[in-house]
Short mmCIF file of C-alpha atoms and ligand atoms in Angstrom, two decimals:
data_model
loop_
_atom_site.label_atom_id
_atom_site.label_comp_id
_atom_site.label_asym_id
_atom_site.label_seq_id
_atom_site.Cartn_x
_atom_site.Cartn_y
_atom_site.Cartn_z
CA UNK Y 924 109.04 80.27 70.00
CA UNK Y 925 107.52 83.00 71.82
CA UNK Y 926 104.08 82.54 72.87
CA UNK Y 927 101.35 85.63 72.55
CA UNK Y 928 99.75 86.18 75.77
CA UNK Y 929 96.29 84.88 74.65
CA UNK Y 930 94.40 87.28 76.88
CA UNK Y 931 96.28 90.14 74.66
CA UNK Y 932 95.24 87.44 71.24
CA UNK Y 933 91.76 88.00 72.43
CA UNK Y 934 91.46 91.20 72.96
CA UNK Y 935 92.50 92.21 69.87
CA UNK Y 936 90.87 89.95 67.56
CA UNK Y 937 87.55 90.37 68.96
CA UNK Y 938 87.91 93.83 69.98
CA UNK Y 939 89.52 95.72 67.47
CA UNK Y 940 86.90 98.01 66.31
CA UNK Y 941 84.56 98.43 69.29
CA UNK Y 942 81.46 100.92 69.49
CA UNK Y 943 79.59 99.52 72.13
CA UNK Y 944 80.20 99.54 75.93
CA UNK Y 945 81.62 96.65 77.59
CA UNK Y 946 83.71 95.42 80.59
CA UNK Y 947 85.31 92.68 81.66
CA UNK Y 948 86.28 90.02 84.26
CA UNK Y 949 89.33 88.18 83.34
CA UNK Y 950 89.30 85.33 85.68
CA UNK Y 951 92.65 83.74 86.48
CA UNK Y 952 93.66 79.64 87.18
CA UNK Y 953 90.50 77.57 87.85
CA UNK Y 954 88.77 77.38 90.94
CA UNK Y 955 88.38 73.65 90.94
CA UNK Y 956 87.46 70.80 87.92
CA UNK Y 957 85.14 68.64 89.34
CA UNK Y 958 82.17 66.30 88.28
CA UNK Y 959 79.68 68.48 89.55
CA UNK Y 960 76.81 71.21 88.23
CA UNK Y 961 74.54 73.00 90.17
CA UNK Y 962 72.25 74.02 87.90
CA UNK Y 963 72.00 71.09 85.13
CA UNK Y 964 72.34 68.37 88.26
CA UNK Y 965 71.98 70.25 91.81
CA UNK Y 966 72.78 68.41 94.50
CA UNK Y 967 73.94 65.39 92.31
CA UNK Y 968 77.55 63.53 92.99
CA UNK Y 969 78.44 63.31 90.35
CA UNK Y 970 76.98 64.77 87.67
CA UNK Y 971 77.45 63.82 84.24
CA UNK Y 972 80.88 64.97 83.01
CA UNK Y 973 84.00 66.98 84.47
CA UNK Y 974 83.91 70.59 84.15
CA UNK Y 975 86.64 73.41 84.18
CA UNK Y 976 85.11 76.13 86.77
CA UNK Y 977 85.90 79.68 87.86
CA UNK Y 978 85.27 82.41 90.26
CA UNK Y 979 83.80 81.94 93.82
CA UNK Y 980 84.44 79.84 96.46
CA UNK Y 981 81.77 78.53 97.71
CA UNK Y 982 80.80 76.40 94.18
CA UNK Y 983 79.44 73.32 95.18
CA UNK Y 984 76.75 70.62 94.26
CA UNK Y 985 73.95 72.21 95.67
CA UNK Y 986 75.41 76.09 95.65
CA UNK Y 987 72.81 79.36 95.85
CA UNK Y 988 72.84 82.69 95.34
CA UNK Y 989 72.58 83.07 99.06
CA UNK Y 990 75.73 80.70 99.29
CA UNK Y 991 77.93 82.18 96.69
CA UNK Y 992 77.77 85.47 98.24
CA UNK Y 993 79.18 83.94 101.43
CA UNK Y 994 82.63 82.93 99.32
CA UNK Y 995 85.37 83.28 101.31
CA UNK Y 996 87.55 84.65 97.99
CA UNK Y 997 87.04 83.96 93.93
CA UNK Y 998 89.48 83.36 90.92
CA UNK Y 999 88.25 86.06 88.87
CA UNK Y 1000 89.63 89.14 89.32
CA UNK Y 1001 86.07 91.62 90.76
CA UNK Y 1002 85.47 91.39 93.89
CA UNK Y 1003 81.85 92.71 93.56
CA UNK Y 1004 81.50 89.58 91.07
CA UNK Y 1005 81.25 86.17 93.44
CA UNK Y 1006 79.33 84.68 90.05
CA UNK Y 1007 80.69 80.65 89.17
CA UNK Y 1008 81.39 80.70 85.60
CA UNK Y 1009 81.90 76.83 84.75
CA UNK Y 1010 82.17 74.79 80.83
CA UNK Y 1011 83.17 71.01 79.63
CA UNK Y 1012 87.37 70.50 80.06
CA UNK Y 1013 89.10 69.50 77.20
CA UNK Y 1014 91.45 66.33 77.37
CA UNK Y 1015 93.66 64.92 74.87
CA UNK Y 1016 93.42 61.65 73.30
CA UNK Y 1017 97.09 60.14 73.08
CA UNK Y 1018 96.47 57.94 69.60
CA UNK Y 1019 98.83 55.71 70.46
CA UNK Y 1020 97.82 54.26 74.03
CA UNK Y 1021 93.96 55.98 73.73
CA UNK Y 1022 94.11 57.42 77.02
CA UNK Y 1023 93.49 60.72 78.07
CA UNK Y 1024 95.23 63.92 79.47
CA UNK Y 1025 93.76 67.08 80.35
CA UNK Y 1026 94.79 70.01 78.36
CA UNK Y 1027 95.65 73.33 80.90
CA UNK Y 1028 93.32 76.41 80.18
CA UNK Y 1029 94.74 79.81 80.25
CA UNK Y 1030 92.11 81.45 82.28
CA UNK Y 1031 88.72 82.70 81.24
CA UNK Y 1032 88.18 86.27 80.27
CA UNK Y 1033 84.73 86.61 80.38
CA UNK Y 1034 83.48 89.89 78.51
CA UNK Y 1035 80.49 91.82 79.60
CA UNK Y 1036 78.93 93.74 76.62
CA UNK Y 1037 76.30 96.38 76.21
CA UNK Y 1038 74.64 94.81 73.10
CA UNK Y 1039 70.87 94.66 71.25
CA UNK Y 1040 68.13 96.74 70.43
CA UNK Y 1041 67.39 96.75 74.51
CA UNK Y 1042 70.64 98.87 75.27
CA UNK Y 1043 70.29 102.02 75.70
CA UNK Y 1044 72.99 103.25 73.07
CA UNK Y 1045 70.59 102.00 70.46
CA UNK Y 1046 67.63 103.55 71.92
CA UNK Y 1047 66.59 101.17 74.43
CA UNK Y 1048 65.33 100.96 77.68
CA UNK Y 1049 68.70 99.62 79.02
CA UNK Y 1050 69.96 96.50 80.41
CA UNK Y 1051 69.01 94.68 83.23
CA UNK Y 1052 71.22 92.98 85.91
CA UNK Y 1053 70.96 89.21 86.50
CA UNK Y 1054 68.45 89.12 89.43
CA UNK Y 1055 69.31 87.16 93.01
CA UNK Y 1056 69.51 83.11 91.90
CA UNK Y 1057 69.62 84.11 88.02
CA UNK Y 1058 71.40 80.99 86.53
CA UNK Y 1059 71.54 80.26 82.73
CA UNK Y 1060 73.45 77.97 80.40
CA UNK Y 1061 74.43 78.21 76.52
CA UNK Y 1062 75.56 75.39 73.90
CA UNK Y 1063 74.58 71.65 73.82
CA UNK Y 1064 76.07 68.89 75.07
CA UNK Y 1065 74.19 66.63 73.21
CA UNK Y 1066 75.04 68.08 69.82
CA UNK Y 1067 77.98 66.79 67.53
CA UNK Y 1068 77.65 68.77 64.32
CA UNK Y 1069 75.65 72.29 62.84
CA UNK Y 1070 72.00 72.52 63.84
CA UNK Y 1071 69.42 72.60 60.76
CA UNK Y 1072 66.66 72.51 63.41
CA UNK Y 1073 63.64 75.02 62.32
CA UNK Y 1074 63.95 76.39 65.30
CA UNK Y 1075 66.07 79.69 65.53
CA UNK Y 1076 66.97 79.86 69.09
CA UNK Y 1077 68.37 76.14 68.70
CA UNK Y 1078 70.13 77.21 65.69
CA UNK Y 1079 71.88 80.35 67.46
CA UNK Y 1080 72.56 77.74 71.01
CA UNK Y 1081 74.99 75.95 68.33
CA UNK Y 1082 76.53 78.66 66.26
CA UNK Y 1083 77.12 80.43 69.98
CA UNK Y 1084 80.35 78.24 70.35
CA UNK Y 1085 83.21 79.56 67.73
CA UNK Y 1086 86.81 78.27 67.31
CA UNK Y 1087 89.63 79.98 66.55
CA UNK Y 1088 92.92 78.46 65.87
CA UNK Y 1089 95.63 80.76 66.77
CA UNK Y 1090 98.26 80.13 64.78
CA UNK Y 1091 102.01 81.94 63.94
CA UNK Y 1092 103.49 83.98 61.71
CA UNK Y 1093 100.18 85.58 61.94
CA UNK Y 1094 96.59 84.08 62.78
CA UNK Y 1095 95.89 82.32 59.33
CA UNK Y 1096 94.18 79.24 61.47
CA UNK Y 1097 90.69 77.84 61.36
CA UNK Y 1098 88.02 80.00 62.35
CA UNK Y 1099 84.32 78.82 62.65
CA UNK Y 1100 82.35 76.25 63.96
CA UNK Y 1101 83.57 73.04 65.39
CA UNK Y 1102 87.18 72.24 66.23
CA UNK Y 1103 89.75 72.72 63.93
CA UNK Y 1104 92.37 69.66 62.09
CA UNK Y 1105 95.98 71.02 62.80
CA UNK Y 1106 98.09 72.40 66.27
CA UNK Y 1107 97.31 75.68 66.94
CA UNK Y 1108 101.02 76.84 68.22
CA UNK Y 1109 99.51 79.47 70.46
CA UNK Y 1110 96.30 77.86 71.33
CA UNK Y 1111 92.69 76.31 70.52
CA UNK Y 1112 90.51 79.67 71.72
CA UNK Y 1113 86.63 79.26 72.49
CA UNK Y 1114 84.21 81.62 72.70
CA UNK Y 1115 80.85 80.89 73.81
CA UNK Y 1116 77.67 83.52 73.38
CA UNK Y 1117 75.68 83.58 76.57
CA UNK Y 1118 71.77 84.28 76.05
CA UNK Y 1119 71.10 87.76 76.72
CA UNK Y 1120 67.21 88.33 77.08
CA UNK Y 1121 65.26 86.86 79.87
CA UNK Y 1122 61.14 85.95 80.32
CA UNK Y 1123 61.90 87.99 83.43
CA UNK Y 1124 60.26 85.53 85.86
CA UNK Y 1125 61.86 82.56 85.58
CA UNK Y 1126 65.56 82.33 87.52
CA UNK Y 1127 65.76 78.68 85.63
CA UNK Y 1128 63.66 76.66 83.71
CA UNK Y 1129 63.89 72.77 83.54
CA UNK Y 1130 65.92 72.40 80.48
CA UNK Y 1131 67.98 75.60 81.32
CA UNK Y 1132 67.88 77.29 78.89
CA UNK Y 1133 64.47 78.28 78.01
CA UNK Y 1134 63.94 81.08 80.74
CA UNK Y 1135 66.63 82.82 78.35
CA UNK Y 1136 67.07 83.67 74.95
CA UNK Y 1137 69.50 84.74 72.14
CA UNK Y 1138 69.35 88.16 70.55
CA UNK Y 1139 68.25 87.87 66.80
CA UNK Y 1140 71.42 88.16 65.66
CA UNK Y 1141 73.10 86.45 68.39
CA UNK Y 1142 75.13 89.46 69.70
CA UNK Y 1143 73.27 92.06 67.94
CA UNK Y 1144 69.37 92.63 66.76
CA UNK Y 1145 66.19 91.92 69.49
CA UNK Y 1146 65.04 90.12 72.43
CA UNK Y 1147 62.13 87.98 71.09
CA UNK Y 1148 58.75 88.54 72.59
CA UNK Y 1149 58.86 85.86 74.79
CA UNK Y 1150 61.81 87.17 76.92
CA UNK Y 1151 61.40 90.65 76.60
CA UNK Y 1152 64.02 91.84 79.35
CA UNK Y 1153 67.81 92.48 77.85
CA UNK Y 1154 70.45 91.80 79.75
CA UNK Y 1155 73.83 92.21 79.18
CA UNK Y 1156 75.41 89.52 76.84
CA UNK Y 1157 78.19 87.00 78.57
CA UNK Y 1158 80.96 86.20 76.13
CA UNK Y 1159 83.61 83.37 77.62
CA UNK Y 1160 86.98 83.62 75.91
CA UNK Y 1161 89.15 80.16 76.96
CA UNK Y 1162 92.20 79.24 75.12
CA UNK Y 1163 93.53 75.79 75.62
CA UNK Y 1164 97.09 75.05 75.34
CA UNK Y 1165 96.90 72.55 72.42
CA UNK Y 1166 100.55 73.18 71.34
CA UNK Y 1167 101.95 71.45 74.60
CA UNK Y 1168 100.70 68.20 72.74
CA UNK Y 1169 102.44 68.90 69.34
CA UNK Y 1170 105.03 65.79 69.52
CA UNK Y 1171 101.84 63.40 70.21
CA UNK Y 1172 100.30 63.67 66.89
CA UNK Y 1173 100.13 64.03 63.51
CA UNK Y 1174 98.12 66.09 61.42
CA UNK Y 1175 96.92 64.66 58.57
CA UNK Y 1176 97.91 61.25 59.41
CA UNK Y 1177 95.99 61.30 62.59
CA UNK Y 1178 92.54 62.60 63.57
CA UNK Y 1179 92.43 65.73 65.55
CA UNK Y 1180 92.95 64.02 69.10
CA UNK Y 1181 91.41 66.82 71.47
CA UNK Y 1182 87.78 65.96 72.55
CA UNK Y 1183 85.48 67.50 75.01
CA UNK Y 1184 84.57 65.46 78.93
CA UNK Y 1185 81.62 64.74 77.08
CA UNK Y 1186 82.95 62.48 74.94
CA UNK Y 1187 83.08 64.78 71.89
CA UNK Y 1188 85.63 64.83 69.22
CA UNK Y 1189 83.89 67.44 66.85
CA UNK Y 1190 83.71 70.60 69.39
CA UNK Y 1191 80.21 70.99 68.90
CA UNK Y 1192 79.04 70.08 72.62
CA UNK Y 1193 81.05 72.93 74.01
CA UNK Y 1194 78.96 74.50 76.46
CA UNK Y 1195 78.86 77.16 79.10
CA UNK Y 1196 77.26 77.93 82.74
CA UNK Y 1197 76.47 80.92 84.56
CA UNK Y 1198 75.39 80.88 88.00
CA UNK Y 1199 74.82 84.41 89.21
CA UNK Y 1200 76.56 85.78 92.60
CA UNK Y 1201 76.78 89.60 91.96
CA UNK Y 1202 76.59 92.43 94.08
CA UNK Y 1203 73.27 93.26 92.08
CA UNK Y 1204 73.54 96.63 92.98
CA UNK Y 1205 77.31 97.39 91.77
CA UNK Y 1206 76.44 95.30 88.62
CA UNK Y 1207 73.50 97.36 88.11
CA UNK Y 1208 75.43 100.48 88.94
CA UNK Y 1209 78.17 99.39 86.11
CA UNK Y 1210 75.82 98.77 83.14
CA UNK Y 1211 73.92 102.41 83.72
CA UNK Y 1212 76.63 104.72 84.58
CA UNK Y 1213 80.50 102.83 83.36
CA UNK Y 1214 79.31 102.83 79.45
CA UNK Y 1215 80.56 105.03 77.28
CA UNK Y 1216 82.22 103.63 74.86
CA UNK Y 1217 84.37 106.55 74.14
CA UNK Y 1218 85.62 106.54 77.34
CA UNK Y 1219 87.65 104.07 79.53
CA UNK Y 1220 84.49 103.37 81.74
CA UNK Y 1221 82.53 101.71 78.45
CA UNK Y 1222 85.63 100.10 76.26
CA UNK Y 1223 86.76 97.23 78.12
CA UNK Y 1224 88.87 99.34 81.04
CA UNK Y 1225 86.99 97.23 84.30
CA UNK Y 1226 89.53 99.68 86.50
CA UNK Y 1227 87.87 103.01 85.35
CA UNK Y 1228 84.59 101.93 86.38
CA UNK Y 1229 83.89 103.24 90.07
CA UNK Y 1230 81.38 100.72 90.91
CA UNK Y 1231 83.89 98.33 90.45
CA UNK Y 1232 87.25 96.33 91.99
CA UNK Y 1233 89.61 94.89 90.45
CA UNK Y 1234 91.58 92.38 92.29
CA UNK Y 1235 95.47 91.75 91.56
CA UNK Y 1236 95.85 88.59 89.77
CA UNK Y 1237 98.48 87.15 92.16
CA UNK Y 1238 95.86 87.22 94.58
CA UNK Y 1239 92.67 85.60 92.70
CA UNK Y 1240 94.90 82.92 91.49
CA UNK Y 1241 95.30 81.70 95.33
CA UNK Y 1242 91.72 80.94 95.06
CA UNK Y 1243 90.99 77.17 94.91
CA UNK Y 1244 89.34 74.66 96.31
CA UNK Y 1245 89.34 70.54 96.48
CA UNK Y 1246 86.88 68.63 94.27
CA UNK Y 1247 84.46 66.96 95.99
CA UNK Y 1248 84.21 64.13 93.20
CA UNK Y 1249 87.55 62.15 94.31
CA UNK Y 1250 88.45 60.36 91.05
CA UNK Y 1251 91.63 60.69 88.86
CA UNK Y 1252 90.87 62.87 86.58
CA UNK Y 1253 94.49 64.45 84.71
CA UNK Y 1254 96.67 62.34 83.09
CA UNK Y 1255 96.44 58.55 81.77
CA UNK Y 1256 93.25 58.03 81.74
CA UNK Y 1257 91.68 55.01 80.36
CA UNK Y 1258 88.05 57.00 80.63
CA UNK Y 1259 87.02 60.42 80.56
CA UNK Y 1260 85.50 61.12 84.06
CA UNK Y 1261 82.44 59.30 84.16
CA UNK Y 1262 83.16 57.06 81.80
CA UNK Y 1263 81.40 58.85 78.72
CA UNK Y 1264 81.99 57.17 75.54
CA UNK Y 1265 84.01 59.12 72.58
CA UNK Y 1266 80.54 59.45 70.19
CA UNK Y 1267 81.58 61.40 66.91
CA UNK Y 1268 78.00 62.21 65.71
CA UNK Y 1269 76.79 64.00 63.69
CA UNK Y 1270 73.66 62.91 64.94
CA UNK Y 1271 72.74 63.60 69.03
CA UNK Y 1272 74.83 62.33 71.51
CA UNK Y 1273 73.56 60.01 74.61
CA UNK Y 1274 74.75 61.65 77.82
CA UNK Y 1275 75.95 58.90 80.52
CA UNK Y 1276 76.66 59.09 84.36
CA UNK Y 1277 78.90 56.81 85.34
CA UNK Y 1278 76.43 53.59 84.20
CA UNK Y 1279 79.26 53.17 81.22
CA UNK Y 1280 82.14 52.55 83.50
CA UNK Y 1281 83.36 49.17 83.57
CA UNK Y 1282 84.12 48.66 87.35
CA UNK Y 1283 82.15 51.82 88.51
CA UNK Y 1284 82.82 52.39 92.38
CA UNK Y 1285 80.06 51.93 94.46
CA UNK Y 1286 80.11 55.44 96.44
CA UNK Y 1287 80.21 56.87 92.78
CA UNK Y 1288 77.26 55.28 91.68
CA UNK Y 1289 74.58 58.03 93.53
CA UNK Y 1290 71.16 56.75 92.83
CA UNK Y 1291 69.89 60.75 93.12
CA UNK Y 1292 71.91 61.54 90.00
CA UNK Y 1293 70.14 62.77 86.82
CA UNK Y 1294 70.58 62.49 83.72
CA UNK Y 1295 71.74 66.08 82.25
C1 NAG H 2633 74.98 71.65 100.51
O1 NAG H 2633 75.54 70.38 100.75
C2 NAG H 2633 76.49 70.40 101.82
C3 NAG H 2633 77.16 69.04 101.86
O2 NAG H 2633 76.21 68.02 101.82
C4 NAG H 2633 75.80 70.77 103.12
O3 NAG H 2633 76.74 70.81 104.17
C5 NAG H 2633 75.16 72.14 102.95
O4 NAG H 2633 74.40 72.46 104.08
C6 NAG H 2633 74.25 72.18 101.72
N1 NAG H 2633 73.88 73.56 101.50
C7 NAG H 2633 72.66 73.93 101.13
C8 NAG H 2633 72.46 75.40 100.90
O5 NAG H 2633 71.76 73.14 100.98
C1 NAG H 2634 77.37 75.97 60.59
O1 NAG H 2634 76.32 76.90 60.53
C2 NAG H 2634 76.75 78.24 60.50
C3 NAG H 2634 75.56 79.12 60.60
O2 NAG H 2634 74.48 78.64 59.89
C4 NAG H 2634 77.53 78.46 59.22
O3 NAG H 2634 77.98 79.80 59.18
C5 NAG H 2634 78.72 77.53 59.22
O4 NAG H 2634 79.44 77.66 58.03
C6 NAG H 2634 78.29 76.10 59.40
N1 NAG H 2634 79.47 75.30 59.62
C7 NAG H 2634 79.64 74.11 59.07
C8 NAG H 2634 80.92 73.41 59.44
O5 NAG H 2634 78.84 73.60 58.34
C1 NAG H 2635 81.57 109.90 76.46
O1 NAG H 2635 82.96 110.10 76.61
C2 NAG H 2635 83.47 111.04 75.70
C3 NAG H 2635 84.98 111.05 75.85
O2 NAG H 2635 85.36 111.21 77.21
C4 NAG H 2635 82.83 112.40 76.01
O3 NAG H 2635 83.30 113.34 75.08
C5 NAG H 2635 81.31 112.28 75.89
O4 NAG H 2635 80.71 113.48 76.27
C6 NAG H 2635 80.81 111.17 76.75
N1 NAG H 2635 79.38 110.95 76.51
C7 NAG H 2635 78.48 111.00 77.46
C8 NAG H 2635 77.07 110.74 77.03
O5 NAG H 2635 78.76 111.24 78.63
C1 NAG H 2636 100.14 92.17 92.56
O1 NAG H 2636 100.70 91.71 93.76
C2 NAG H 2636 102.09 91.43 93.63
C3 NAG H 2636 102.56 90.77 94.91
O2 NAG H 2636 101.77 91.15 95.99
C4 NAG H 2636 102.84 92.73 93.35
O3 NAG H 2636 104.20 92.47 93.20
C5 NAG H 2636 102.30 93.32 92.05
O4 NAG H 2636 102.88 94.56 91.82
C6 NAG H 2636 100.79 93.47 92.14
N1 NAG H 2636 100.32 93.86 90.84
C7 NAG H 2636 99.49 94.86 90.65
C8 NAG H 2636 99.07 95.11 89.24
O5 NAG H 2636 99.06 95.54 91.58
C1 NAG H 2637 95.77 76.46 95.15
O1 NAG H 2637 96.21 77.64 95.77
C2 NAG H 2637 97.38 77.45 96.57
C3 NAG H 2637 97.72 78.76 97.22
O2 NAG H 2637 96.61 79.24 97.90
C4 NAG H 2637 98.55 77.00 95.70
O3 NAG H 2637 99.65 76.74 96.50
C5 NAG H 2637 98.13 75.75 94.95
O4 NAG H 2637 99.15 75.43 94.02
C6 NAG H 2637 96.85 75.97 94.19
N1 NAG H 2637 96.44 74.73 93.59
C7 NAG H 2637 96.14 74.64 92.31
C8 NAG H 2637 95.71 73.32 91.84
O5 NAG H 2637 96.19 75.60 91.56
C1 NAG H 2638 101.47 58.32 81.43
O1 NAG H 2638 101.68 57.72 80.18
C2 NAG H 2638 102.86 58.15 79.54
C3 NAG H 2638 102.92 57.48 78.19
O2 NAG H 2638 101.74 57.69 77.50
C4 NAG H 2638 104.05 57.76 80.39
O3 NAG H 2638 105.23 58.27 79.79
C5 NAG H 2638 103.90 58.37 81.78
O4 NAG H 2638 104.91 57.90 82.61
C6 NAG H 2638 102.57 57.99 82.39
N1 NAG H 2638 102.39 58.71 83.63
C7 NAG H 2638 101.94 58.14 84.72
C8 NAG H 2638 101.78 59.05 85.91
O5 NAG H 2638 101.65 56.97 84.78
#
């Protein structure tokens, strides 16, 4: 069976009809997966679960803005972008033996849109670029099934992680919230909604998150009061290669097998990480003068915008680097990294580090970690 390039799948489902400005970075094979985060657990080896990361170089434990724009290359495909764009990897669950395998990622695209009442195609002041040190996350780690909470922004952090399941003769798969039940022949695709107004002081905020906000309507509608300054909104597109894993299991007779390094089987922890490492001024330079969406410069074309470079693939694929967590972490696994525990929900999940492995190796067991 042919596969659809799933950048191409992307594109066109979520782009078909487009009226706002937007650009993008499609970032090629990871820059790493490692047990490490920089802004949930800086400086911490390990941190609590393995992630899947892109772009620049110079990711690390304790990484800065000053550092990141010191990367020696990145695996996303603008050079003026030395950004690391990092989420949970997703492993499969052989039901058979229970042990896990990591499921390869086709990339990220992440898409750069003009969006909200703050733009200025909607009469707005315009958007801001993400300031020097500017880090934010989006999803929940902790959460296993649809938020109820009272609380709007915490209801938008969960309904910012969709699923599609792209499926043949034509995409007729599951599309919503949590992971789907059956294969998808040409792949499980994520998106996750970054926050896209900031309080405009804070470059982080202790639980990460609330420095930022969601628009109103998520990617459309107003900055709330409390973060009045509108940024562009981050969209991460990943599609996981779920098919390779057909022969393994059975739908319908089995459970879906594919669960998140957090230990989630229900998709609803997905999360994503942004840790800013633009050229400020190029960025800034993009958003005001390469968005028109009638034009090339505003609909998606990251080559028509001056300000910008795009880098041939072949080239931002050689970008990689070693983990600094040394622990087996592909194939036959008795434990996720880190030894988190598979916890279905619904209700919140308990994040671990490490204290759940049965023999956990004492240079693993870093009295400085934090819980995330
Ligand atoms: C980050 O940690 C590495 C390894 O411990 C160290 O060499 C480096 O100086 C640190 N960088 C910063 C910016 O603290
Ligand atoms: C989760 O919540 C969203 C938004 O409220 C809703 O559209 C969706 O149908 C819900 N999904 C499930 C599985 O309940
Ligand atoms: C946007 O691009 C279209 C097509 O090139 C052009 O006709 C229009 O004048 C442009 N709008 C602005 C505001 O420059
Ligand atoms: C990328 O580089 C490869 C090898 O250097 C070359 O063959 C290919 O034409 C380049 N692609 C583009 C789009 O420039
Ligand atoms: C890392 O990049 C090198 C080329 O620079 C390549 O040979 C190697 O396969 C890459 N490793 C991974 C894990 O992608
Ligand atoms: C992993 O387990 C599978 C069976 O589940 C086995 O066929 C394979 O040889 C194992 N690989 C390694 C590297 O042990």
């Amino acid at each position: 069976m042919q596969l659809l390039d799933p950048l191409f799948v992307l594109v066109f489902l979520a782009f078909q009809n487009v009226v706002y400005a937007w650009f993008r970075v499609p970032c090629t094979s990871p820059l790493v997966h490692d047990r490490i985060d920089p802004i949930v657990s800086p400086g911490v080896i390990p941190s609590n679960h393995i992630h899947t990361v892109h772009g620049a170089s110079n990711f690390a434990a304790n990484s800065t803005y000053e550092t990141l724009r010191q990367s020696q290359c990145t695996s996303c495909r603008v050079a003026q972008d030395l950004s690391n764009y990092w989420f949970a990897r997703l492993y499969f669950q052989d039901p058979q033996t229970g042990q896990f395998e990591a499921v390869a990622n086709g990339g990220l695209l992440v898409y750069y849109l003009n969006r909200g009442s703050g733009d200025k195609s909607n009469g707005g002041p315009g958007l801001h670029a993400f300031p020097a040190g500017f880090t934010m996350t989006s999803g929940d780690p902790t959460a296993r099934s649809n938020s109820s909470s009272s609380d709007p922004q915490q209801r938008l952090r969960i309904q910012a992680v969709e699923f599609d399941c792209l499926r043949y003769p034509s995409d007729q798969g599951y599309n919503g919230y949590g992971f789907p039940t059956t294969d998808c022949e040409a792949g499980l695709n994520a998106r996750i909604h970054m926050p896209a107004c900031w309080d405009g002081v804070n470059l982080d905020s202790p639980d990460h998150m609330s420095h930022t906000a969601y628009l109103s309507g998520l990617d459309n509608g107003d900055c709330p009061s409390t973060h009045p300054v509108p940024l562009l909104e981050l969209l991460y597109e990943v599609t996981w290669n779920v098919h390779d894993f057909a022969n393994r299991w059975s739908p319908g007779r089995d459970p879906w097998p594919f669960v998140y390094s957090t230990g989630d089987p229900t998709g609803f922890s997905w999360h994503g990480d942004f840790q800013n490492g633009w050229d400020i001024v190029a960025l800034q330079n993009a958003i005001d003068q390469c968005n028109n969406a009638s034009n090339p410069t505003g609909s998606g074309v990251t080559e028509a915008c001056s300000f910008l470079t795009v880098v041939n693939a072949s080239v931002a694929s050689t970008c990689n680097i070693t983990a600094v967590v040394d622990e087996p972490t592909e194939t036959n696994l008795t434990n996720l990294p880190g030894c988190n525990p598979i916890q279905p929900g619904p209700n919140e999940a308990t994040l671990y580090s490490d204290s759940n492995c049965p023999s956990s190796s004492p240079e693993l067991d870093n009295p400085l970690r934090a819980p995330e």
